[in-house]
PDB file of C-alpha atoms in Angstrom:
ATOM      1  CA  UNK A  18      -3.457   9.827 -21.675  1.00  0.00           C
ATOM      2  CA  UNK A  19      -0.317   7.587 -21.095  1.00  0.00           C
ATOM      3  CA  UNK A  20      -1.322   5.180 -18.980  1.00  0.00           C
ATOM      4  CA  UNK A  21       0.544   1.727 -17.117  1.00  0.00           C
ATOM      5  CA  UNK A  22       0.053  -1.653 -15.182  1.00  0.00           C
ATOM      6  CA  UNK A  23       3.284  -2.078 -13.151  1.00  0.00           C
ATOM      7  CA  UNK A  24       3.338  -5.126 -10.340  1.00  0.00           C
ATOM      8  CA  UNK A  25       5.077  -3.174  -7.227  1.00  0.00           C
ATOM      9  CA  UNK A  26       7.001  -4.706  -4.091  1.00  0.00           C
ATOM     10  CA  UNK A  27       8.472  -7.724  -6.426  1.00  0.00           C
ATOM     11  CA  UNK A  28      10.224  -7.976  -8.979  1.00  0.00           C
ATOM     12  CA  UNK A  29       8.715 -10.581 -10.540  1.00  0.00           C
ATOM     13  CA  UNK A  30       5.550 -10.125 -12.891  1.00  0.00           C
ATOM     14  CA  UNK A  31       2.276 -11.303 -11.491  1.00  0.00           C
ATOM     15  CA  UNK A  32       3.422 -10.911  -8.242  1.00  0.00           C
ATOM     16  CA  UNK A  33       3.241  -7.754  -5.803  1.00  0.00           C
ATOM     17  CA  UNK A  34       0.265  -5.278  -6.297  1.00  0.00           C
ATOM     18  CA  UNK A  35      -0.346  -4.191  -9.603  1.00  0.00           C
ATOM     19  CA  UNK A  36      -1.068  -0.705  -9.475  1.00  0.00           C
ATOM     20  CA  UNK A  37      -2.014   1.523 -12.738  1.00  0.00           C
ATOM     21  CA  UNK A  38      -0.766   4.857 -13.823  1.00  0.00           C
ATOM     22  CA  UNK A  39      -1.802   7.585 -15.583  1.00  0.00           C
ATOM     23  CA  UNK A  40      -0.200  10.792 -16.403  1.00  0.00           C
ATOM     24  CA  UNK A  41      -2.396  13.469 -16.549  1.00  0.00           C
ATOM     25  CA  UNK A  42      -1.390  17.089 -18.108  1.00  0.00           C
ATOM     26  CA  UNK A  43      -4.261  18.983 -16.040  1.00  0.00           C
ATOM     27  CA  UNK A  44      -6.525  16.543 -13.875  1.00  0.00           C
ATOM     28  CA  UNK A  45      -9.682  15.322 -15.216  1.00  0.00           C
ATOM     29  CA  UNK A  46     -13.145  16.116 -13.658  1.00  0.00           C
ATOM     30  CA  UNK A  47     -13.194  13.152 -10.351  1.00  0.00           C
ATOM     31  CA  UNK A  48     -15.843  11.404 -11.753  1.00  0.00           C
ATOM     32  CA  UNK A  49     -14.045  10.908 -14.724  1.00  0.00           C
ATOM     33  CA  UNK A  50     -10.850   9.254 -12.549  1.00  0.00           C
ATOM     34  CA  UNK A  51     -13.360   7.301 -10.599  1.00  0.00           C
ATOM     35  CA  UNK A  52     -14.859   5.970 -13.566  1.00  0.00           C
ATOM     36  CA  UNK A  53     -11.201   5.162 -15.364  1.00  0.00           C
ATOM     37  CA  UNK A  54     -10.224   3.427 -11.961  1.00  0.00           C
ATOM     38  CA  UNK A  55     -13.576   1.342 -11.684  1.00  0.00           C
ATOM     39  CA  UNK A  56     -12.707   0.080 -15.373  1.00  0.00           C
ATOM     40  CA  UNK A  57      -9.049  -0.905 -14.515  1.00  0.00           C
ATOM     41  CA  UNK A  58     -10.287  -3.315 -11.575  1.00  0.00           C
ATOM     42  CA  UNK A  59      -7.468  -3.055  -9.411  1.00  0.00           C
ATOM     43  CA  UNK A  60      -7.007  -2.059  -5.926  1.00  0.00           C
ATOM     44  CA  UNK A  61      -5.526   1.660  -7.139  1.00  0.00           C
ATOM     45  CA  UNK A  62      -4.607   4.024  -9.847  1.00  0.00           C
ATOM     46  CA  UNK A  63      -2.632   7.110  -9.564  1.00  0.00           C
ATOM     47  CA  UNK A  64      -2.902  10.098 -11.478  1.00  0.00           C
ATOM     48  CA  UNK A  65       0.252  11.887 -12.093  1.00  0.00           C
ATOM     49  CA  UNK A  66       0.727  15.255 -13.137  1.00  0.00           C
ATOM     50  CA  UNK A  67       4.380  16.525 -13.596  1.00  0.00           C
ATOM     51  CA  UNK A  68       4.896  20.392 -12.190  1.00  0.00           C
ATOM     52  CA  UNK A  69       9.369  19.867 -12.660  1.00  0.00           C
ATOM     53  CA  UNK A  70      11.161  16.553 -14.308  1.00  0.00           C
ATOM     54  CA  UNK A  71      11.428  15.786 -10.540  1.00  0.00           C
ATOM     55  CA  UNK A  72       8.540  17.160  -9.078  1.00  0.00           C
ATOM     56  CA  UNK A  73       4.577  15.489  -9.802  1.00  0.00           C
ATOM     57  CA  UNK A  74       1.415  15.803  -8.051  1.00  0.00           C
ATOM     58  CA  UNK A  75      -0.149  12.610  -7.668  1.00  0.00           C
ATOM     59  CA  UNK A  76      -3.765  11.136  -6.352  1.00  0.00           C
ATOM     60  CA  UNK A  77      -5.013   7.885  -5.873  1.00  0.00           C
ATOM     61  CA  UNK A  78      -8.036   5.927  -6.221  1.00  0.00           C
ATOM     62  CA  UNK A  79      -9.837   2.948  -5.611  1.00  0.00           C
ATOM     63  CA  UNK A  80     -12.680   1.065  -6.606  1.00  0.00           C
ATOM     64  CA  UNK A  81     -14.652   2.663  -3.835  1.00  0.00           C
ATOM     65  CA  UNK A  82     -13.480   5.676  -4.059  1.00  0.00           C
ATOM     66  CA  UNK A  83     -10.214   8.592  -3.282  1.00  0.00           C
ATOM     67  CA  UNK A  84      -7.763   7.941  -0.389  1.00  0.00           C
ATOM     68  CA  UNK A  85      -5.237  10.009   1.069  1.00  0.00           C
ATOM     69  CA  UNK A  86      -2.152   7.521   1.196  1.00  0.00           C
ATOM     70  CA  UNK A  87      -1.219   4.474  -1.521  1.00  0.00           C
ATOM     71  CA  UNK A  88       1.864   3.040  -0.891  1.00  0.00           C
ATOM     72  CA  UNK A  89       2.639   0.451  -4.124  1.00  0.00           C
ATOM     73  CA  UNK A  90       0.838   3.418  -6.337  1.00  0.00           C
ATOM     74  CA  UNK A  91       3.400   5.539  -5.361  1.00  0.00           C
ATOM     75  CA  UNK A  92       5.731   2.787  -5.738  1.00  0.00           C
ATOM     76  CA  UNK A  93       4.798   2.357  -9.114  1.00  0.00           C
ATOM     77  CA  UNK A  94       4.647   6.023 -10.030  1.00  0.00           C
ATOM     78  CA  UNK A  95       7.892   6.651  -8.692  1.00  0.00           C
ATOM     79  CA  UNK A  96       9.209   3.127 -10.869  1.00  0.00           C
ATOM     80  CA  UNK A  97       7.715   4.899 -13.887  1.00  0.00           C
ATOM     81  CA  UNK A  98       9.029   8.005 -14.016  1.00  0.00           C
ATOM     82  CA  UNK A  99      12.436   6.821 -13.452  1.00  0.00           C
ATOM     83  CA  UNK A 100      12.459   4.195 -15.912  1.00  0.00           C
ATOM     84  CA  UNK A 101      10.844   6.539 -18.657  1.00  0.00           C
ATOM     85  CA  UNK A 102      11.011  10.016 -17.932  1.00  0.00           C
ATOM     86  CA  UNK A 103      13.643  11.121 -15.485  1.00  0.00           C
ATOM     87  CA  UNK A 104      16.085   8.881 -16.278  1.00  0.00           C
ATOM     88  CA  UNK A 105      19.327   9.664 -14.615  1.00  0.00           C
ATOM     89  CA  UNK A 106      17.883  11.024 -11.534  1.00  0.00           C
ATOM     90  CA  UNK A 107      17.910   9.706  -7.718  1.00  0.00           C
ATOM     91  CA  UNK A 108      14.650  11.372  -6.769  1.00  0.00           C
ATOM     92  CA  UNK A 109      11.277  12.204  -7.315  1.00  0.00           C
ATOM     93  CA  UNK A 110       8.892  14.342  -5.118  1.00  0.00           C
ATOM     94  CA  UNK A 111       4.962  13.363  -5.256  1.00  0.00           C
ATOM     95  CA  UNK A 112       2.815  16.331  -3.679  1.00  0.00           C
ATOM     96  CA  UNK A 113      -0.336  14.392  -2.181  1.00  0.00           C
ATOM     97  CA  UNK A 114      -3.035  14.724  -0.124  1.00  0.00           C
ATOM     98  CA  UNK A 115      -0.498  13.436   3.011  1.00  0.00           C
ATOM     99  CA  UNK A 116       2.030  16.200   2.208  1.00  0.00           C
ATOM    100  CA  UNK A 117       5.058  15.511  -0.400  1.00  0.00           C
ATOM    101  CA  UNK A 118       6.414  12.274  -0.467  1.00  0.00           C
ATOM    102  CA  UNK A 119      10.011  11.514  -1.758  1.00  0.00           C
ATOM    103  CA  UNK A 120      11.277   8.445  -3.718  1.00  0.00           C
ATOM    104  CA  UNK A 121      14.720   7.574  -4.040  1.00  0.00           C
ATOM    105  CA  UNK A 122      16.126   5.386  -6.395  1.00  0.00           C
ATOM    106  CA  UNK A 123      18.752   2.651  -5.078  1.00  0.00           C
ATOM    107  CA  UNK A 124      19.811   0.663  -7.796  1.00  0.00           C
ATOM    108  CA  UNK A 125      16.589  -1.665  -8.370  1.00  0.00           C
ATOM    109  CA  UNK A 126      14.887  -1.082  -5.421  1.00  0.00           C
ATOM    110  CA  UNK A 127      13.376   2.220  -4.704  1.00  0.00           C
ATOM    111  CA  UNK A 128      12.642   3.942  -1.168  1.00  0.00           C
ATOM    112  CA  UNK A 129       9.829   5.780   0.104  1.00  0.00           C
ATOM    113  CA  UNK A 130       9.240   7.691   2.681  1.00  0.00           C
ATOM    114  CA  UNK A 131       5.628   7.736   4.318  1.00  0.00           C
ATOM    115  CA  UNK A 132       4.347   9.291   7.737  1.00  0.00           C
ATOM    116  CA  UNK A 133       3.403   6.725   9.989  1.00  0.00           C
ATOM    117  CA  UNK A 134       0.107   6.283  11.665  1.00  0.00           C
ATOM    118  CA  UNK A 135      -0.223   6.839  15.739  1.00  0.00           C
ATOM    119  CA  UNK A 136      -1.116   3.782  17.153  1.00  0.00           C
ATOM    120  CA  UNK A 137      -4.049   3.669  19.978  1.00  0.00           C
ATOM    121  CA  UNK A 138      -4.834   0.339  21.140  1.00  0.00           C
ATOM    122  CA  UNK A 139      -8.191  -0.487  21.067  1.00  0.00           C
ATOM    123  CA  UNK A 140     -10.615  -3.428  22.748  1.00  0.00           C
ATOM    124  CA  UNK A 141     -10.617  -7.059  20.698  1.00  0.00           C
ATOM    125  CA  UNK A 142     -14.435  -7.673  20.324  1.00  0.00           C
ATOM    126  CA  UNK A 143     -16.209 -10.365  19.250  1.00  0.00           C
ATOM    127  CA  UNK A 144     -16.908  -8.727  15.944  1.00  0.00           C
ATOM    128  CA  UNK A 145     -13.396  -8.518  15.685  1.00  0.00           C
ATOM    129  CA  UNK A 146     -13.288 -13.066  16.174  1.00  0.00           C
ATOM    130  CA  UNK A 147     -16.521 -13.538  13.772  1.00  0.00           C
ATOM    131  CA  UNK A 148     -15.094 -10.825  10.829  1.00  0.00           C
ATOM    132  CA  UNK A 149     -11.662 -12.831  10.647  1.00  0.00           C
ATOM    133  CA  UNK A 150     -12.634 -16.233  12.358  1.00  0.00           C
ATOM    134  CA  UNK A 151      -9.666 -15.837  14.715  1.00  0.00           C
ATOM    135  CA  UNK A 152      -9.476 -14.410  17.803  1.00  0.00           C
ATOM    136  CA  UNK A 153      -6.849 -11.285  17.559  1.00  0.00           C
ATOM    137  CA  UNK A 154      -4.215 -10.833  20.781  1.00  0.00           C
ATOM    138  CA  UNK A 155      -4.433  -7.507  20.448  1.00  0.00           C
ATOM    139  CA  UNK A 156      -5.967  -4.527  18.283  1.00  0.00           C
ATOM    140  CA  UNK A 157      -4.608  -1.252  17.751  1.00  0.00           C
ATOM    141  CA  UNK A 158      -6.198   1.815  15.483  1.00  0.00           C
ATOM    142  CA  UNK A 159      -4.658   4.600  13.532  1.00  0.00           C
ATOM    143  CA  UNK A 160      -6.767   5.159  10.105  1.00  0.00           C
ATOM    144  CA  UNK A 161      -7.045   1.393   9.772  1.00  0.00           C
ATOM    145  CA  UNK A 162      -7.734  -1.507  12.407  1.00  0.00           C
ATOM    146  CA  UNK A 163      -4.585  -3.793  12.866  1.00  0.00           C
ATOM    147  CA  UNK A 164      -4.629  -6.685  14.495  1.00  0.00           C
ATOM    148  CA  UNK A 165      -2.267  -8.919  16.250  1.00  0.00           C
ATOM    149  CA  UNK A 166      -2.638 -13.101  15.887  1.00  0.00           C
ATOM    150  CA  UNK A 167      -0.842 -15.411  17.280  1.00  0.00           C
ATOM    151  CA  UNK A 168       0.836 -17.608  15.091  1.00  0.00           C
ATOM    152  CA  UNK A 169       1.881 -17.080  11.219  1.00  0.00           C
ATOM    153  CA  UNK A 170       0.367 -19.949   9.824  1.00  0.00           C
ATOM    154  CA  UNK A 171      -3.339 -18.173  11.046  1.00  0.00           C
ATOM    155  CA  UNK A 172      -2.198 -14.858   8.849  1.00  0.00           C
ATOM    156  CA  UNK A 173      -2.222 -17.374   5.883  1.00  0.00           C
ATOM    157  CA  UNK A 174      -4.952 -18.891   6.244  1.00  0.00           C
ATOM    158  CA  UNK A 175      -7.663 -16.109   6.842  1.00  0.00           C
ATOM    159  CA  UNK A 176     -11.042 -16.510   5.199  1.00  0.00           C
ATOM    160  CA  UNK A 177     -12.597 -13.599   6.832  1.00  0.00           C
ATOM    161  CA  UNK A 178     -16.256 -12.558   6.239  1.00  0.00           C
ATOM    162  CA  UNK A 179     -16.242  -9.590   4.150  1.00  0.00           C
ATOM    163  CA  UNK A 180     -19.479  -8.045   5.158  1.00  0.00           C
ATOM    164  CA  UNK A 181     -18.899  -8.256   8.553  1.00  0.00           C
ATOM    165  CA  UNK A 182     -15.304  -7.087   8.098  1.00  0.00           C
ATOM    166  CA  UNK A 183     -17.045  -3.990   6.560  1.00  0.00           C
ATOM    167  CA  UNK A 184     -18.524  -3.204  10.319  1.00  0.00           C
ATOM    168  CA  UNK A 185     -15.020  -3.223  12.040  1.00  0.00           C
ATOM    169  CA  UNK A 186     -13.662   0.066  13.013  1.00  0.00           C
ATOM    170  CA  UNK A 187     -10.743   1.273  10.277  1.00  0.00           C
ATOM    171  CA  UNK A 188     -10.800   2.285   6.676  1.00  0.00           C
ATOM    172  CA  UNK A 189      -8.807  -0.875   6.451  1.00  0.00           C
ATOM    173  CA  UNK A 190      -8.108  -3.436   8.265  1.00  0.00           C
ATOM    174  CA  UNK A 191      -4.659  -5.584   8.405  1.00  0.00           C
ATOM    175  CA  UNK A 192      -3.753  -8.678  10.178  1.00  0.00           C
ATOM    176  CA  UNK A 193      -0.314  -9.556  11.161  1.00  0.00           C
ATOM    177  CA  UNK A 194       1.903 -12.151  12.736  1.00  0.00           C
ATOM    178  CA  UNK A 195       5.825 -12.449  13.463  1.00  0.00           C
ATOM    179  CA  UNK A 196       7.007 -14.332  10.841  1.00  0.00           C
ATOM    180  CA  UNK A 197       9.816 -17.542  10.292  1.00  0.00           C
ATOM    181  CA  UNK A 198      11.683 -15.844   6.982  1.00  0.00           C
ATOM    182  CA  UNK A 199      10.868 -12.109   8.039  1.00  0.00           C
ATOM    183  CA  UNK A 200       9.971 -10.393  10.991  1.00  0.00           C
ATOM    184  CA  UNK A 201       6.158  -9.774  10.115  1.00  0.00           C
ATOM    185  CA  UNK A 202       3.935 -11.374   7.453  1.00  0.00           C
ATOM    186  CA  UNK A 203       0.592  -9.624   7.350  1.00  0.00           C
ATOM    187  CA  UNK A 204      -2.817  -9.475   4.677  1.00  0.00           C
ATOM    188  CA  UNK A 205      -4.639  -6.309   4.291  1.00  0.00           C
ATOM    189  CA  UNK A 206      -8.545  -5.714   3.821  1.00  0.00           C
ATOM    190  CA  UNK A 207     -10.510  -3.200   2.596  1.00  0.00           C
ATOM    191  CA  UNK A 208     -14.104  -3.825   1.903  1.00  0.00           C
ATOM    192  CA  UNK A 209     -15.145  -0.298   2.435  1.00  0.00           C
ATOM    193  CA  UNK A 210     -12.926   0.684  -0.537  1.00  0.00           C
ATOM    194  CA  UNK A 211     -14.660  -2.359  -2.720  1.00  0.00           C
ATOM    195  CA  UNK A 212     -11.350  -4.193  -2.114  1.00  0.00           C
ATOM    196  CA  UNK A 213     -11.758  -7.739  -0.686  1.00  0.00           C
ATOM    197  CA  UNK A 214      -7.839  -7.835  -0.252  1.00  0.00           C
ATOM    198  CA  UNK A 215      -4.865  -6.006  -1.229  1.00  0.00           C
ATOM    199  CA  UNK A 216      -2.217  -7.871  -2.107  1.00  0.00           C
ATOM    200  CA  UNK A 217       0.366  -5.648  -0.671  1.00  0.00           C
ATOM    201  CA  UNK A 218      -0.276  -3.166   1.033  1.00  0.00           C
ATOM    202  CA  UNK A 219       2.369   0.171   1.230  1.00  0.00           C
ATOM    203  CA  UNK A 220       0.076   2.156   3.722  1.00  0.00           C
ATOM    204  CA  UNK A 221      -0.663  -0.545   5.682  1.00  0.00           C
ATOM    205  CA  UNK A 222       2.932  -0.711   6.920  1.00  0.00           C
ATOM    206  CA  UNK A 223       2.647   2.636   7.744  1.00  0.00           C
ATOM    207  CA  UNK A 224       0.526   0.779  10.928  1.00  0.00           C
ATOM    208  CA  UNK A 225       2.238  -2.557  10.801  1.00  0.00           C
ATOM    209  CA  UNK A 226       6.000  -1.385  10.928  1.00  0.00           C
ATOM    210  CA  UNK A 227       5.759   1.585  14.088  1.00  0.00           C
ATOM    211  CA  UNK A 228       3.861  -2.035  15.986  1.00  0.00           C
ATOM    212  CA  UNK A 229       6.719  -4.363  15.195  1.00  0.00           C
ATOM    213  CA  UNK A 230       9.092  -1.704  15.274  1.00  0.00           C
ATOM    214  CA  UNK A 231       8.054  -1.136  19.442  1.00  0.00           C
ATOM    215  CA  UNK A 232       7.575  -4.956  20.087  1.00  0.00           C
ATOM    216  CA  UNK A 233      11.005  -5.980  18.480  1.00  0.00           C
ATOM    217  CA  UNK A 234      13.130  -3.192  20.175  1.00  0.00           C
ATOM    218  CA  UNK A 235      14.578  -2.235  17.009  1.00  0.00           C
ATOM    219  CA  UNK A 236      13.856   0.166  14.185  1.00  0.00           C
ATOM    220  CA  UNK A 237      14.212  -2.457  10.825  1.00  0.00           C
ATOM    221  CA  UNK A 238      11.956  -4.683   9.981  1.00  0.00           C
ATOM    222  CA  UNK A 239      11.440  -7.102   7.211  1.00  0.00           C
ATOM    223  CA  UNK A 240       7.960  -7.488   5.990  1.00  0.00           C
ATOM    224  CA  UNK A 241       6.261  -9.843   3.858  1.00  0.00           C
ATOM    225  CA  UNK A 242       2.780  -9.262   2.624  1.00  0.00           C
ATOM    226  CA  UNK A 243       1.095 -13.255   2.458  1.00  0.00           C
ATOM    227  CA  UNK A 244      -1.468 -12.340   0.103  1.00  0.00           C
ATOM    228  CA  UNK A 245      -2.027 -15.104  -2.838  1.00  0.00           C
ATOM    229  CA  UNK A 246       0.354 -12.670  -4.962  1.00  0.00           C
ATOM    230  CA  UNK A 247       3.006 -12.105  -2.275  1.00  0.00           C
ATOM    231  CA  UNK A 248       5.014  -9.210  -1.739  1.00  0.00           C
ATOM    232  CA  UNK A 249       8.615  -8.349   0.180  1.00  0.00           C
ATOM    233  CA  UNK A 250       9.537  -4.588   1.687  1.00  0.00           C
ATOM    234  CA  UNK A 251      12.076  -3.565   3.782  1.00  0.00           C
ATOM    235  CA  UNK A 252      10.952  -0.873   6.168  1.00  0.00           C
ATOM    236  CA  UNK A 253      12.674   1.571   8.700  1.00  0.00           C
ATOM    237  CA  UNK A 254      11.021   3.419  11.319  1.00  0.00           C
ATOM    238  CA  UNK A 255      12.583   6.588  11.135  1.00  0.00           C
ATOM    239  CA  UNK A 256      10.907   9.318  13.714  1.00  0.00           C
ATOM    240  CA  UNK A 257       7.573  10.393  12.755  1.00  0.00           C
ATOM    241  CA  UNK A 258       8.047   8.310   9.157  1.00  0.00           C
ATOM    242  CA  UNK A 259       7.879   4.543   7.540  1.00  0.00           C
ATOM    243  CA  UNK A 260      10.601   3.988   4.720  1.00  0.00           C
ATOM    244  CA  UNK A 261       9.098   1.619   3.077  1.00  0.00           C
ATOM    245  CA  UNK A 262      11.455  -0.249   0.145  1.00  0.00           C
ATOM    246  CA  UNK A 263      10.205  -2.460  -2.436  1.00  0.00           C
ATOM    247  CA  UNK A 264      10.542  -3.035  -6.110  1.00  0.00           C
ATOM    248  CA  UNK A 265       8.820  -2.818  -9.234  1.00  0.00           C
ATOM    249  CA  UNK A 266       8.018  -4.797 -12.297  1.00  0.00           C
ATOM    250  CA  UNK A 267       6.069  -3.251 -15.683  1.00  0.00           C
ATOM    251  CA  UNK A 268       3.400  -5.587 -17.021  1.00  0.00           C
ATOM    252  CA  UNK A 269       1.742  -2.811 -19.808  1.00  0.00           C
ATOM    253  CA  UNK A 270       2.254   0.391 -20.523  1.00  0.00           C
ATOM    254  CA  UNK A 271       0.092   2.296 -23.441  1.00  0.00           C
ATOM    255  CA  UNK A 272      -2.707   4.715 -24.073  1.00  0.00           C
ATOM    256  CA  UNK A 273      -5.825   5.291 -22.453  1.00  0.00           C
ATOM    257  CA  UNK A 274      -8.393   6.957 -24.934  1.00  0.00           C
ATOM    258  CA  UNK A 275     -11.418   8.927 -23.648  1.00  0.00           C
TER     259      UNK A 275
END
């Protein structure tokens, strides 16, 4: 099984959110992929399986278990195939779990277009304060929780309780602030997944960018993700859908033997 470590949403290597990859000719029992992604100890890993040079189905999971949307696995999957495989060509379909999702390449950064969550705002509770130690402004829920702080500097310097994060409402939960050099900087959570933080979070956006998008009376937004690895995307709301834009970096590449 081919398999790949690529840093996604930088370009610079041990930065972003390493994601891995493995392509797949016919998909392996899940317990099997559950196992291979506990072993790699990272937030996600895809499995890709080509149907066209163009064309791949392509599943993600975590630590805790299979989700239904990974943005910088995607990212990286899409960086990949490119690169290695497909060479030449501007885009890639990935047929998920969320519908097919298309990648375009433009020149080293590569653009992805993801639905985007419905927004319902929700009550700030105190479990909301004693999970991050900061009092939110707001809270709004679509899959995951997102909350609205006040000030960048308190996105930076969250500490929150893990445990009691894992009682909040969400599958994740993402905290986010206008920022100084973009116009969001946000950290993602998701101790229900066995991820204490991911460092940059693609699906997260999907919530963070439709927010900002509505408060800032414009459609794009820069985003930086103010995890300790750091991570830049340029986003769009476009309709019903993120475009998300980030780029990649590989760290490994090789062959995963079962």
């Amino acid at each position: 099984m081919k398999y790949a470590i690529v840093d996604a949403f930088t370009a610079t290597l041990f930065k972003g959110n390493p994601a891995a990859v493995c392509f797949v000719d016919n998909w392996p029992v899940e317990q099997v992929m559950q196992q291979i992604a506990c072993e790699n100890r990272l937030s996600e890993t895809a499995f890709a399986r080509q149907l066209t040079p163009t064309h791949y189905q392509l599943r993600w999971f975590t630590p805790g278990g299979e989700i239904d949307l990974c943005g910088h696995a995607t990212l990286a999957s899409g960086y990949l195939i490119f690169r290695f495989r497909a060479p030449g060509q501007a885009q890639i379909t990935f047929t998920t779990q969320s519908g097919d999702l298309v990648v375009t390449k433009q020149q080293d950064w590569y653009a992805m277009q993801f639905p985007s969550y419905a927004l319902q705002p929700t009550p700030v509770t105190p479990a909301m304060t004693a999970a991050l130690g900061v009092t939110p402004q707001a809270a709004y829920l679509g899959r995951d929780l997102l909350c609205v702080v006040a000030r960048e500097q308190l996105v930076r310097n969250l500490a929150p309780d893990q445990a009691r994060l894992k009682s909040l409402p969400g599958l994740l939960q993402h905290v986010t602030a206008a920022g100084q050099d973009y116009d969001c900087v946000s950290r993602s959570f998701g101790p229900k997944l066995a991820i204490p933080e991911d460092p940059v979070c693609g699906s997260g956006h999907c919530h963070i960018v439709p927010y900002w998008a509505q408060r800032l009376h414009r459609n794009q937004i820069s985003a930086y993700q103010a995890s300790a690895r750091g991570g830049e995307l340029r986003c769009a709301l476009q309709g019903q859908h993120v475009q998300l834009c980030g780029q990649a970096v590989l760290y490994v590449q090789g062959t995963l033997t079962l």
